[in-house]
PDB file of C-alpha atoms in Angstrom:
ATOM      1  CA  MET A   1      14.122  11.004   8.008  1.00 92.00           C
ATOM      2  CA  ILE A   2      11.354   8.416   7.615  1.00 95.00           C
ATOM      3  CA  ARG A   3       9.226   8.295  10.765  1.00 96.00           C
ATOM      4  CA  VAL A   4       7.793   4.833  11.475  1.00 97.00           C
ATOM      5  CA  LEU A   5       5.202   3.632  13.977  1.00 97.00           C
ATOM      6  CA  LEU A   6       4.915  -0.082  14.825  1.00 95.00           C
ATOM      7  CA  ILE A   7       1.620  -1.731  15.842  1.00 95.00           C
ATOM      8  CA  ASP A   8       1.731  -5.451  16.664  1.00 93.00           C
ATOM      9  CA  ASP A   9       0.404  -7.413  19.620  1.00 91.00           C
ATOM     10  CA  GLN A  10       3.534  -9.611  19.748  1.00 91.00           C
ATOM     11  CA  PRO A  11       6.360  -7.831  21.621  1.00 90.00           C
ATOM     12  CA  LEU A  12       9.015 -10.066  20.075  1.00 90.00           C
ATOM     13  CA  ILE A  13       7.886  -9.160  16.542  1.00 89.00           C
ATOM     14  CA  ARG A  14       7.930  -5.454  17.397  1.00 91.00           C
ATOM     15  CA  SER A  15      11.384  -5.754  18.920  1.00 92.00           C
ATOM     16  CA  GLY A  16      12.737  -7.504  15.846  1.00 92.00           C
ATOM     17  CA  PHE A  17      11.390  -4.937  13.415  1.00 93.00           C
ATOM     18  CA  ARG A  18      12.516  -2.079  15.635  1.00 94.00           C
ATOM     19  CA  ALA A  19      16.047  -3.479  15.882  1.00 94.00           C
ATOM     20  CA  LEU A  20      16.260  -3.583  12.081  1.00 93.00           C
ATOM     21  CA  LEU A  21      14.869  -0.092  11.613  1.00 95.00           C
ATOM     22  CA  ASP A  22      17.017   1.490  14.321  1.00 93.00           C
ATOM     23  CA  LEU A  23      20.165   0.484  12.414  1.00 93.00           C
ATOM     24  CA  GLU A  24      19.192   2.693   9.461  1.00 94.00           C
ATOM     25  CA  ASP A  25      20.358   6.321   9.325  1.00 93.00           C
ATOM     26  CA  ASP A  26      17.293   7.487   7.412  1.00 95.00           C
ATOM     27  CA  ILE A  27      14.599   5.726   9.493  1.00 95.00           C
ATOM     28  CA  GLU A  28      13.346   6.522  12.988  1.00 95.00           C
ATOM     29  CA  VAL A  29      10.863   4.460  15.030  1.00 96.00           C
ATOM     30  CA  ILE A  30       8.871   7.106  16.872  1.00 96.00           C
ATOM     31  CA  ALA A  31       6.463   4.870  18.817  1.00 95.00           C
ATOM     32  CA  GLU A  32       5.012   1.376  19.095  1.00 94.00           C
ATOM     33  CA  ALA A  33       1.756  -0.140  20.297  1.00 94.00           C
ATOM     34  CA  GLY A  34       0.383  -3.578  21.168  1.00 91.00           C
ATOM     35  CA  ASP A  35      -3.206  -3.145  19.963  1.00 90.00           C
ATOM     36  CA  GLY A  36      -5.192  -1.221  17.378  1.00 90.00           C
ATOM     37  CA  ASN A  37      -6.806   1.293  19.720  1.00 92.00           C
ATOM     38  CA  GLU A  38      -3.510   2.345  21.258  1.00 93.00           C
ATOM     39  CA  GLY A  39      -1.917   2.401  17.823  1.00 94.00           C
ATOM     40  CA  LEU A  40      -4.558   4.721  16.373  1.00 95.00           C
ATOM     41  CA  ALA A  41      -4.120   7.123  19.277  1.00 95.00           C
ATOM     42  CA  LEU A  42      -0.355   7.184  18.735  1.00 96.00           C
ATOM     43  CA  ILE A  43      -0.768   7.693  14.992  1.00 96.00           C
ATOM     44  CA  ARG A  44      -2.976  10.726  15.602  1.00 96.00           C
ATOM     45  CA  GLU A  45      -0.443  12.057  18.094  1.00 95.00           C
ATOM     46  CA  HIS A  46       2.769  11.496  16.112  1.00 96.00           C
ATOM     47  CA  LEU A  47       1.629  11.527  12.441  1.00 96.00           C
ATOM     48  CA  PRO A  48       4.219   9.016  11.176  1.00 96.00           C
ATOM     49  CA  ASP A  49       5.190   8.648   7.537  1.00 95.00           C
ATOM     50  CA  VAL A  50       4.705   4.870   7.694  1.00 95.00           C
ATOM     51  CA  ALA A  51       2.543   2.795  10.038  1.00 95.00           C
ATOM     52  CA  LEU A  52       3.439  -0.914  10.138  1.00 95.00           C
ATOM     53  CA  ILE A  53       0.263  -2.624  11.351  1.00 93.00           C
ATOM     54  CA  ASP A  54      -0.357  -6.292  12.170  1.00 91.00           C
ATOM     55  CA  ILE A  55      -3.497  -7.559  10.481  1.00 87.00           C
ATOM     56  CA  GLN A  56      -4.751  -9.586  13.462  1.00 85.00           C
ATOM     57  CA  MET A  57      -4.819  -7.717  16.785  1.00 86.00           C
ATOM     58  CA  PRO A  58      -7.109  -7.375  19.796  1.00 80.00           C
ATOM     59  CA  LEU A  59      -9.706  -4.573  20.044  1.00 84.00           C
ATOM     60  CA  VAL A  60      -9.159  -3.119  16.550  1.00 89.00           C
ATOM     61  CA  ASP A  61      -7.627  -5.277  13.812  1.00 89.00           C
ATOM     62  CA  GLY A  62      -5.280  -4.054  11.118  1.00 90.00           C
ATOM     63  CA  ILE A  63      -7.906  -3.695   8.407  1.00 89.00           C
ATOM     64  CA  GLU A  64     -10.243  -1.633  10.577  1.00 92.00           C
ATOM     65  CA  ALA A  65      -7.329   0.493  11.796  1.00 93.00           C
ATOM     66  CA  THR A  66      -6.334   1.101   8.168  1.00 91.00           C
ATOM     67  CA  ARG A  67      -9.894   2.058   7.272  1.00 91.00           C
ATOM     68  CA  ARG A  68     -10.051   4.618  10.084  1.00 93.00           C
ATOM     69  CA  ILE A  69      -6.714   6.107   9.053  1.00 93.00           C
ATOM     70  CA  ALA A  70      -7.817   6.395   5.410  1.00 88.00           C
ATOM     71  CA  ASP A  71     -11.111   8.022   6.428  1.00 89.00           C
ATOM     72  CA  ASP A  72      -9.397  10.737   8.496  1.00 91.00           C
ATOM     73  CA  PRO A  73      -8.176  13.675   6.349  1.00 89.00           C
ATOM     74  CA  ALA A  74      -5.776  14.678   9.129  1.00 93.00           C
ATOM     75  CA  LEU A  75      -3.913  11.392   8.564  1.00 92.00           C
ATOM     76  CA  ALA A  76      -3.553  11.691   4.787  1.00 87.00           C
ATOM     77  CA  GLN A  77       0.251  11.620   5.039  1.00 88.00           C
ATOM     78  CA  VAL A  78       0.283   8.265   6.865  1.00 93.00           C
ATOM     79  CA  HIS A  79       1.109   5.295   4.616  1.00 91.00           C
ATOM     80  CA  VAL A  80      -0.080   1.978   6.061  1.00 91.00           C
ATOM     81  CA  VAL A  81       1.786  -1.267   5.476  1.00 90.00           C
ATOM     82  CA  ILE A  82      -0.091  -4.345   6.687  1.00 88.00           C
ATOM     83  CA  LEU A  83       1.920  -7.178   8.251  1.00 87.00           C
ATOM     84  CA  THR A  84       0.770 -10.788   8.393  1.00 82.00           C
ATOM     85  CA  ASN A  85       2.023 -14.316   9.025  1.00 79.00           C
ATOM     86  CA  TYR A  86      -0.089 -15.730   6.222  1.00 68.00           C
ATOM     87  CA  GLY A  87      -1.119 -13.625   3.237  1.00 57.00           C
ATOM     88  CA  LEU A  88      -4.699 -14.827   2.803  1.00 56.00           C
ATOM     89  CA  ASP A  89      -6.518 -13.636  -0.319  1.00 55.00           C
ATOM     90  CA  ALA A  90      -9.490 -12.085   1.466  1.00 63.00           C
ATOM     91  CA  TYR A  91      -7.192 -10.102   3.708  1.00 72.00           C
ATOM     92  CA  ILE A  92      -5.153  -8.840   0.764  1.00 70.00           C
ATOM     93  CA  LEU A  93      -8.118  -7.258  -0.976  1.00 72.00           C
ATOM     94  CA  ASP A  94      -9.753  -6.000   2.213  1.00 77.00           C
ATOM     95  CA  ALA A  95      -6.534  -4.316   3.327  1.00 77.00           C
ATOM     96  CA  LEU A  96      -5.897  -2.670  -0.032  1.00 76.00           C
ATOM     97  CA  ARG A  97      -9.503  -1.523  -0.355  1.00 76.00           C
ATOM     98  CA  ALA A  98      -9.312  -0.108   3.170  1.00 80.00           C
ATOM     99  CA  GLY A  99      -6.406   2.086   2.082  1.00 81.00           C
ATOM    100  CA  ALA A 100      -3.211   0.145   2.804  1.00 83.00           C
ATOM    101  CA  ALA A 101      -0.168   1.106   0.759  1.00 80.00           C
ATOM    102  CA  GLY A 102       1.103  -2.450   0.880  1.00 79.00           C
ATOM    103  CA  PHE A 103       0.978  -5.892   2.390  1.00 79.00           C
ATOM    104  CA  LEU A 104       4.003  -7.841   3.661  1.00 81.00           C
ATOM    105  CA  VAL A 105       4.460 -11.283   5.184  1.00 80.00           C
ATOM    106  CA  LYS A 106       6.480 -11.355   8.405  1.00 83.00           C
ATOM    107  CA  ASP A 107       9.075 -13.819   7.093  1.00 82.00           C
ATOM    108  CA  ILE A 108      10.301 -11.201   4.620  1.00 83.00           C
ATOM    109  CA  HIS A 109      14.079 -10.836   4.279  1.00 87.00           C
ATOM    110  CA  PRO A 110      15.487  -7.879   6.280  1.00 90.00           C
ATOM    111  CA  GLU A 111      16.758  -6.030   3.209  1.00 89.00           C
ATOM    112  CA  ASP A 112      13.379  -6.399   1.495  1.00 85.00           C
ATOM    113  CA  PHE A 113      11.610  -5.188   4.624  1.00 88.00           C
ATOM    114  CA  LEU A 114      13.741  -2.032   4.783  1.00 91.00           C
ATOM    115  CA  HIS A 115      13.193  -1.421   1.077  1.00 87.00           C
ATOM    116  CA  ALA A 116       9.448  -1.791   1.596  1.00 86.00           C
ATOM    117  CA  VAL A 117       9.422   0.866   4.320  1.00 90.00           C
ATOM    118  CA  ARG A 118      11.229   3.299   2.040  1.00 89.00           C
ATOM    119  CA  VAL A 119       8.918   2.536  -0.899  1.00 83.00           C
ATOM    120  CA  ALA A 120       5.836   3.102   1.257  1.00 84.00           C
ATOM    121  CA  ALA A 121       7.227   6.349   2.657  1.00 87.00           C
ATOM    122  CA  ARG A 122       7.490   7.870  -0.805  1.00 82.00           C
ATOM    123  CA  GLY A 123       3.880   6.955  -1.556  1.00 76.00           C
ATOM    124  CA  ASP A 124       4.371   3.993  -3.883  1.00 70.00           C
ATOM    125  CA  ALA A 125       2.424   0.745  -3.680  1.00 64.00           C
ATOM    126  CA  LEU A 126       4.162  -2.431  -2.618  1.00 65.00           C
ATOM    127  CA  LEU A 127       3.241  -6.087  -2.330  1.00 60.00           C
ATOM    128  CA  ALA A 128       5.356  -9.070  -1.349  1.00 57.00           C
ATOM    129  CA  PRO A 129       5.840 -11.399  -4.348  1.00 53.00           C
ATOM    130  CA  SER A 130       3.794 -14.149  -2.674  1.00 55.00           C
ATOM    131  CA  ILE A 131       0.966 -11.671  -2.128  1.00 56.00           C
ATOM    132  CA  THR A 132       1.114 -10.517  -5.749  1.00 55.00           C
ATOM    133  CA  ARG A 133       0.736 -14.095  -6.950  1.00 52.00           C
ATOM    134  CA  LYS A 134      -2.351 -14.573  -4.769  1.00 58.00           C
ATOM    135  CA  LEU A 135      -3.829 -11.289  -5.973  1.00 58.00           C
ATOM    136  CA  ILE A 136      -3.340 -12.238  -9.625  1.00 52.00           C
ATOM    137  CA  HIS A 137      -4.835 -15.686  -9.028  1.00 54.00           C
ATOM    138  CA  ARG A 138      -7.917 -14.027  -7.567  1.00 58.00           C
ATOM    139  CA  TYR A 139      -8.489 -12.192 -10.834  1.00 50.00           C
ATOM    140  CA  ILE A 140      -7.982 -15.312 -12.935  1.00 46.00           C
ATOM    141  CA  THR A 141     -10.844 -17.080 -11.160  1.00 49.00           C
ATOM    142  CA  GLN A 142     -13.296 -14.217 -10.568  1.00 53.00           C
ATOM    143  CA  PRO A 143     -15.114 -11.931 -13.023  1.00 48.00           C
ATOM    144  CA  HIS A 144     -14.167  -8.271 -13.270  1.00 51.00           C
ATOM    145  CA  HIS A 145     -16.414  -5.405 -12.301  1.00 54.00           C
ATOM    146  CA  THR A 146     -17.619  -2.955 -14.917  1.00 51.00           C
ATOM    147  CA  GLY A 147     -15.058  -0.627 -16.436  1.00 55.00           C
ATOM    148  CA  ALA A 148     -17.483   2.318 -16.432  1.00 61.00           C
ATOM    149  CA  VAL A 149     -15.707   3.735 -13.388  1.00 72.00           C
ATOM    150  CA  LEU A 150     -12.767   4.599 -15.674  1.00 81.00           C
ATOM    151  CA  ASP A 151     -14.855   6.721 -18.044  1.00 84.00           C
ATOM    152  CA  ALA A 152     -13.664   9.914 -16.358  1.00 87.00           C
ATOM    153  CA  LEU A 153     -10.052   9.238 -17.372  1.00 90.00           C
ATOM    154  CA  THR A 154      -8.331  10.491 -20.491  1.00 92.00           C
ATOM    155  CA  ASN A 155      -6.679   7.915 -22.741  1.00 92.00           C
ATOM    156  CA  ARG A 156      -3.252   8.944 -21.425  1.00 94.00           C
ATOM    157  CA  GLU A 157      -4.397   8.585 -17.830  1.00 94.00           C
ATOM    158  CA  ARG A 158      -5.741   5.110 -18.601  1.00 92.00           C
ATOM    159  CA  GLU A 159      -2.394   4.140 -20.101  1.00 93.00           C
ATOM    160  CA  ALA A 160      -0.569   5.418 -17.018  1.00 93.00           C
ATOM    161  CA  VAL A 161      -2.918   3.582 -14.639  1.00 91.00           C
ATOM    162  CA  ALA A 162      -2.478   0.342 -16.586  1.00 89.00           C
ATOM    163  CA  LEU A 163       1.298   0.629 -16.289  1.00 89.00           C
ATOM    164  CA  VAL A 164       1.071   1.367 -12.555  1.00 86.00           C
ATOM    165  CA  ALA A 165      -0.953  -1.824 -12.186  1.00 81.00           C
ATOM    166  CA  GLN A 166       1.792  -3.743 -13.994  1.00 79.00           C
ATOM    167  CA  GLY A 167       4.293  -2.574 -11.365  1.00 74.00           C
ATOM    168  CA  LEU A 168       6.142   0.166 -13.267  1.00 81.00           C
ATOM    169  CA  SER A 169       7.643   3.169 -11.496  1.00 81.00           C
ATOM    170  CA  ASN A 170       7.053   6.752 -12.640  1.00 86.00           C
ATOM    171  CA  ASP A 171      10.384   6.766 -14.480  1.00 88.00           C
ATOM    172  CA  GLU A 172       9.558   3.494 -16.241  1.00 89.00           C
ATOM    173  CA  ILE A 173       6.096   4.773 -17.168  1.00 92.00           C
ATOM    174  CA  ALA A 174       7.676   7.928 -18.581  1.00 93.00           C
ATOM    175  CA  ASP A 175      10.041   5.832 -20.723  1.00 94.00           C
ATOM    176  CA  ARG A 176       7.207   3.614 -21.959  1.00 93.00           C
ATOM    177  CA  LEU A 177       4.930   6.553 -22.880  1.00 95.00           C
ATOM    178  CA  ILE A 178       7.786   8.775 -24.093  1.00 94.00           C
ATOM    179  CA  ILE A 179       6.957  11.575 -21.653  1.00 94.00           C
ATOM    180  CA  SER A 180       8.774  13.197 -18.739  1.00 94.00           C
ATOM    181  CA  PRO A 181       8.650  11.623 -15.247  1.00 90.00           C
ATOM    182  CA  HIS A 182       6.869  14.759 -14.022  1.00 92.00           C
ATOM    183  CA  THR A 183       4.162  14.341 -16.666  1.00 94.00           C
ATOM    184  CA  ALA A 184       3.796  10.661 -15.774  1.00 92.00           C
ATOM    185  CA  LYS A 185       3.353  11.568 -12.113  1.00 90.00           C
ATOM    186  CA  THR A 186       0.779  14.220 -13.081  1.00 93.00           C
ATOM    187  CA  HIS A 187      -1.272  11.693 -15.088  1.00 94.00           C
ATOM    188  CA  ILE A 188      -1.248   9.262 -12.159  1.00 92.00           C
ATOM    189  CA  ASN A 189      -2.156  11.891  -9.564  1.00 90.00           C
ATOM    190  CA  ARG A 190      -5.035  13.152 -11.712  1.00 92.00           C
ATOM    191  CA  ALA A 191      -6.288   9.602 -12.185  1.00 92.00           C
ATOM    192  CA  MET A 192      -6.227   8.989  -8.428  1.00 88.00           C
ATOM    193  CA  THR A 193      -8.161  12.209  -7.846  1.00 89.00           C
ATOM    194  CA  LYS A 194     -10.798  11.356 -10.455  1.00 90.00           C
ATOM    195  CA  LEU A 195     -11.174   7.798  -9.178  1.00 88.00           C
ATOM    196  CA  HIS A 196     -11.205   8.851  -5.512  1.00 84.00           C
ATOM    197  CA  VAL A 197      -8.434   6.463  -4.487  1.00 81.00           C
ATOM    198  CA  ARG A 198      -5.960   7.169  -1.725  1.00 74.00           C
ATOM    199  CA  ASP A 199      -2.776   5.794  -3.258  1.00 74.00           C
ATOM    200  CA  ARG A 200      -1.187   3.612  -5.920  1.00 77.00           C
ATOM    201  CA  ALA A 201      -2.109   0.379  -4.136  1.00 73.00           C
ATOM    202  CA  GLN A 202      -5.811   1.138  -4.443  1.00 75.00           C
ATOM    203  CA  LEU A 203      -5.211   2.212  -8.036  1.00 81.00           C
ATOM    204  CA  VAL A 204      -3.781  -1.250  -8.768  1.00 79.00           C
ATOM    205  CA  VAL A 205      -6.834  -2.971  -7.279  1.00 76.00           C
ATOM    206  CA  LEU A 206      -9.214  -0.774  -9.265  1.00 81.00           C
ATOM    207  CA  ALA A 207      -7.286  -1.388 -12.501  1.00 82.00           C
ATOM    208  CA  TYR A 208      -7.742  -5.141 -12.092  1.00 76.00           C
ATOM    209  CA  GLU A 209     -11.345  -4.929 -10.880  1.00 76.00           C
ATOM    210  CA  SER A 210     -12.368  -2.749 -13.817  1.00 79.00           C
ATOM    211  CA  GLY A 211     -10.699  -5.036 -16.347  1.00 77.00           C
ATOM    212  CA  LEU A 212      -8.306  -2.293 -17.515  1.00 80.00           C
ATOM    213  CA  VAL A 213      -5.481  -4.715 -16.703  1.00 73.00           C
ATOM    214  CA  THR A 214      -5.756  -8.498 -16.801  1.00 63.00           C
ATOM    215  CA  THR A 215      -3.381 -11.299 -15.912  1.00 52.00           C
ATOM    216  CA  ARG A 216      -2.636 -11.583 -19.636  1.00 50.00           C
ATOM    217  CA  SER A 217      -1.683  -7.929 -20.064  1.00 47.00           C
ATOM    218  CA  PRO A 218       1.833  -7.494 -21.480  1.00 47.00           C
TER     219      PRO A 218
END
């Protein structure tokens, strides 16, 4: 059972998401909150698998809430998905750097929303297609940071990280590198440990920032 916690200051939005989630046999909404402070308290109390957090809220916004969750070792199992009406570039990067597992716009189709919750629960990164386009555009127009941060990785780990950044799953990475899915997962986990990133979403950002992957990568 995937345990979900909803944080949004608009009751109608929360009700709509909850109605969708409650129809699923494998998903349970364990609590909901109308602001960031209340939401953080409920997250610490219930330890959900997925926290769906609005980016703009009173008291504590979604990015700051995500940052506090990522900084608390007791909340390591909580995967944050940021919700927004817009999908602004600055918010995308700030949310991912803060530790969000993904970023979804609120006009997402119901089936895609449910898929996103399941993807986040298993620890994979996710971005709405419109968000991905904005993220890629950002890296077309801005210079990359130095790639020295990747020096700690083996060649195989670099290859795995590059494929993660291109959106491949562990099984697809295994096929591409001609290794087992378990070995692919091991390479990725070791890379995340060496690079001190929380999840695959942050790994994607770092891969682009370092220049390991570019918008022209195959």
